């Protein structure tokens, strides 16, 4: 089974420019490639067109004080991280399937509802990023279920990973193959110090 590194970097700079820099950093760490030129799919998903790296996939997400990213040679991946904040739940009908909504409504505690909300949201966003659609798809057509404290996809062809980071963030990763995940916590300023290429 393939091992995938999930790079976790705490920073105050989550701008698009820094996100682009972070993509280059994790690609360098995983492949040694430098001078990368990104190309973009019709929905804006970045990719690289480099001989010998046909099956190179990567994804980055940022929110609050975190940027996360992952790289894979051989399977499609998508990643999302969100800061967990108290919210009203009046938007669930726009992205949850009927099955997910029913499971959500069975939860009694507000904390459980909040955790479920962010779990489903980050899984859906990670899935939409994996397939290259972003939020240009009908998210209610994709369904995840919580069974024995693990999320499963009704699609049957993707694998779900979801975890809490730093008590205030939910991170989810979707992959097209079963993978093991290794979280690489990058120390502050290490990206800039190491990436002098």
GROMACS .gro file of C-alpha atoms in nm:
model
  197
    1UNK     CA    1   0.000   0.000   0.000
    2UNK     CA    2   0.129   0.343  -0.096
    3UNK     CA    3   0.241   0.580   0.180
    4UNK     CA    4   0.136   0.941   0.126
    5UNK     CA    5   0.287   1.231   0.315
    6UNK     CA    6   0.046   1.502   0.425
    7UNK     CA    7   0.247   1.820   0.482
    8UNK     CA    8   0.105   2.038   0.758
    9UNK     CA    9   0.242   2.390   0.793
   10UNK     CA   10   0.128   2.649   1.045
   11UNK     CA   11   0.172   3.002   0.913
   12UNK     CA   12   0.012   3.345   0.915
   13UNK     CA   13   0.051   3.371   0.537
   14UNK     CA   14  -0.210   3.168   0.348
   15UNK     CA   15  -0.225   3.390   0.040
   16UNK     CA   16  -0.251   3.241  -0.309
   17UNK     CA   17   0.110   3.338  -0.378
   18UNK     CA   18   0.226   3.151  -0.071
   19UNK     CA   19   0.001   2.857  -0.162
   20UNK     CA   20   0.174   2.840  -0.502
   21UNK     CA   21   0.511   2.848  -0.328
   22UNK     CA   22   0.398   2.567  -0.096
   23UNK     CA   23   0.296   2.349  -0.395
   24UNK     CA   24   0.645   2.388  -0.536
   25UNK     CA   25   0.795   2.303  -0.197
   26UNK     CA   26   0.604   1.977  -0.147
   27UNK     CA   27   0.666   1.873  -0.508
   28UNK     CA   28   1.036   1.935  -0.457
   29UNK     CA   29   1.034   1.737  -0.130
   30UNK     CA   30   0.859   1.441  -0.294
   31UNK     CA   31   1.025   1.436  -0.638
   32UNK     CA   32   1.329   1.667  -0.635
   33UNK     CA   33   1.177   1.864  -0.925
   34UNK     CA   34   1.264   2.233  -0.953
   35UNK     CA   35   1.161   2.510  -1.190
   36UNK     CA   36   0.808   2.370  -1.216
   37UNK     CA   37   0.561   2.539  -1.448
   38UNK     CA   38   0.200   2.475  -1.359
   39UNK     CA   39  -0.069   2.413  -1.615
   40UNK     CA   40  -0.440   2.432  -1.532
   41UNK     CA   41  -0.744   2.218  -1.609
   42UNK     CA   42  -1.066   2.382  -1.738
   43UNK     CA   43  -1.184   2.422  -1.377
   44UNK     CA   44  -0.852   2.564  -1.256
   45UNK     CA   45  -0.690   2.256  -1.100
   46UNK     CA   46  -0.310   2.289  -1.129
   47UNK     CA   47  -0.103   2.005  -1.273
   48UNK     CA   48   0.243   1.954  -1.417
   49UNK     CA   49   0.320   1.816  -1.761
   50UNK     CA   50   0.667   1.668  -1.717
   51UNK     CA   51   0.802   1.362  -1.905
   52UNK     CA   52   0.836   1.070  -1.666
   53UNK     CA   53   0.579   1.213  -1.423
   54UNK     CA   54   0.253   1.129  -1.599
   55UNK     CA   55   0.092   0.997  -1.279
   56UNK     CA   56   0.206   1.281  -1.052
   57UNK     CA   57  -0.085   1.424  -0.853
   58UNK     CA   58  -0.083   1.691  -0.585
   59UNK     CA   59  -0.324   1.907  -0.393
   60UNK     CA   60  -0.306   2.195  -0.145
   61UNK     CA   61  -0.559   2.358   0.087
   62UNK     CA   62  -0.538   2.649   0.329
   63UNK     CA   63  -0.750   2.806   0.599
   64UNK     CA   64  -0.687   3.008   0.911
   65UNK     CA   65  -0.328   2.943   1.019
   66UNK     CA   66  -0.268   2.625   0.818
   67UNK     CA   67  -0.159   2.524   0.472
   68UNK     CA   68  -0.170   2.151   0.400
   69UNK     CA   69  -0.062   1.961   0.092
   70UNK     CA   70   0.001   1.616  -0.042
   71UNK     CA   71   0.167   1.454  -0.343
   72UNK     CA   72   0.109   1.113  -0.495
   73UNK     CA   73   0.273   0.913  -0.770
   74UNK     CA   74   0.003   0.679  -0.894
   75UNK     CA   75  -0.330   0.776  -0.741
   76UNK     CA   76  -0.563   1.072  -0.762
   77UNK     CA   77  -0.586   1.275  -0.440
   78UNK     CA   78  -0.772   1.571  -0.296
   79UNK     CA   79  -0.724   1.745   0.037
   80UNK     CA   80  -0.912   2.006   0.235
   81UNK     CA   81  -0.869   2.172   0.573
   82UNK     CA   82  -1.120   2.398   0.745
   83UNK     CA   83  -1.116   2.592   1.070
   84UNK     CA   84  -1.397   2.462   1.293
   85UNK     CA   85  -1.615   2.756   1.393
   86UNK     CA   86  -1.966   2.765   1.539
   87UNK     CA   87  -2.214   2.810   1.254
   88UNK     CA   88  -2.582   2.792   1.173
   89UNK     CA   89  -2.671   2.469   0.997
   90UNK     CA   90  -2.919   2.617   0.749
   91UNK     CA   91  -2.692   2.544   0.450
   92UNK     CA   92  -2.673   2.164   0.479
   93UNK     CA   93  -2.939   2.109   0.212
   94UNK     CA   94  -2.705   2.267  -0.044
   95UNK     CA   95  -2.428   2.012  -0.004
   96UNK     CA   96  -2.544   1.712   0.200
   97UNK     CA   97  -2.718   1.415   0.043
   98UNK     CA   98  -3.046   1.283   0.189
   99UNK     CA   99  -2.853   1.006   0.369
  100UNK     CA  100  -2.605   1.254   0.517
  101UNK     CA  101  -2.885   1.490   0.624
  102UNK     CA  102  -3.067   1.202   0.796
  103UNK     CA  103  -2.748   1.105   0.980
  104UNK     CA  104  -2.690   1.470   1.076
  105UNK     CA  105  -3.045   1.502   1.211
  106UNK     CA  106  -3.001   1.194   1.432
  107UNK     CA  107  -2.719   1.369   1.622
  108UNK     CA  108  -2.835   1.537   1.942
  109UNK     CA  109  -2.538   1.736   2.067
  110UNK     CA  110  -2.445   2.060   1.890
  111UNK     CA  111  -2.073   1.961   1.916
  112UNK     CA  112  -2.145   1.632   1.734
  113UNK     CA  113  -2.342   1.814   1.466
  114UNK     CA  114  -2.057   2.064   1.421
  115UNK     CA  115  -1.797   1.789   1.388
  116UNK     CA  116  -2.015   1.597   1.142
  117UNK     CA  117  -2.080   1.913   0.939
  118UNK     CA  118  -1.709   1.988   0.897
  119UNK     CA  119  -1.625   1.623   0.832
  120UNK     CA  120  -1.876   1.602   0.546
  121UNK     CA  121  -1.782   1.945   0.409
  122UNK     CA  122  -1.407   1.873   0.399
  123UNK     CA  123  -1.462   1.525   0.250
  124UNK     CA  124  -1.680   1.672  -0.026
  125UNK     CA  125  -1.438   1.953  -0.101
  126UNK     CA  126  -1.145   1.707  -0.105
  127UNK     CA  127  -1.342   1.483  -0.344
  128UNK     CA  128  -1.433   1.771  -0.577
  129UNK     CA  129  -1.069   1.879  -0.584
  130UNK     CA  130  -0.951   1.523  -0.652
  131UNK     CA  131  -1.168   1.496  -0.963
  132UNK     CA  132  -1.072   1.849  -1.072
  133UNK     CA  133  -1.421   2.004  -1.050
  134UNK     CA  134  -1.376   2.219  -0.742
  135UNK     CA  135  -1.712   2.351  -0.627
  136UNK     CA  136  -1.846   2.340  -0.985
  137UNK     CA  137  -2.033   2.016  -0.912
  138UNK     CA  138  -2.354   1.921  -0.734
  139UNK     CA  139  -2.218   1.814  -0.396
  140UNK     CA  140  -2.547   1.649  -0.297
  141UNK     CA  141  -2.479   1.378  -0.558
  142UNK     CA  142  -2.177   1.255  -0.359
  143UNK     CA  143  -2.250   1.081  -0.031
  144UNK     CA  144  -2.042   0.976   0.268
  145UNK     CA  145  -2.154   0.777   0.569
  146UNK     CA  146  -2.012   0.747   0.917
  147UNK     CA  147  -1.972   0.383   1.020
  148UNK     CA  148  -1.779   0.271   1.330
  149UNK     CA  149  -1.614   0.615   1.361
  150UNK     CA  150  -1.487   0.598   1.000
  151UNK     CA  151  -1.622   0.767   0.691
  152UNK     CA  152  -1.706   0.562   0.385
  153UNK     CA  153  -1.798   0.677   0.037
  154UNK     CA  154  -2.114   0.560  -0.136
  155UNK     CA  155  -1.914   0.590  -0.460
  156UNK     CA  156  -1.716   0.279  -0.375
  157UNK     CA  157  -1.410   0.389  -0.571
  158UNK     CA  158  -1.252   0.636  -0.331
  159UNK     CA  159  -1.098   0.613   0.013
  160UNK     CA  160  -1.165   0.862   0.293
  161UNK     CA  161  -0.935   0.991   0.563
  162UNK     CA  162  -1.046   1.256   0.809
  163UNK     CA  163  -0.880   1.387   1.124
  164UNK     CA  164  -0.875   1.673   1.372
  165UNK     CA  165  -0.569   1.900   1.366
  166UNK     CA  166  -0.476   2.124   1.657
  167UNK     CA  167  -0.827   2.081   1.811
  168UNK     CA  168  -0.969   2.357   1.588
  169UNK     CA  169  -0.923   2.226   1.233
  170UNK     CA  170  -1.073   1.937   1.035
  171UNK     CA  171  -0.853   1.788   0.763
  172UNK     CA  172  -0.981   1.537   0.509
  173UNK     CA  173  -0.807   1.353   0.227
  174UNK     CA  174  -0.969   1.152  -0.053
  175UNK     CA  175  -0.767   0.911  -0.266
  176UNK     CA  176  -0.850   0.688  -0.561
  177UNK     CA  177  -0.652   0.400  -0.404
  178UNK     CA  178  -0.616   0.277  -0.049
  179UNK     CA  179  -0.319   0.456   0.108
  180UNK     CA  180  -0.144   0.498   0.440
  181UNK     CA  181  -0.099   0.855   0.558
  182UNK     CA  182   0.206   1.004   0.726
  183UNK     CA  183   0.155   1.355   0.867
  184UNK     CA  184   0.467   1.568   0.827
  185UNK     CA  185   0.444   1.865   1.063
  186UNK     CA  186   0.670   2.133   0.914
  187UNK     CA  187   0.831   2.365   1.166
  188UNK     CA  188   0.780   2.738   1.136
  189UNK     CA  189   0.996   2.907   0.869
  190UNK     CA  190   1.139   2.571   0.759
  191UNK     CA  191   0.974   2.600   0.417
  192UNK     CA  192   1.153   2.925   0.338
  193UNK     CA  193   1.483   2.811   0.488
  194UNK     CA  194   1.494   2.478   0.303
  195UNK     CA  195   1.351   2.588  -0.029
  196UNK     CA  196   1.635   2.801  -0.162
  197UNK     CA  197   1.616   2.682  -0.522
   0.00000   0.00000   0.00000
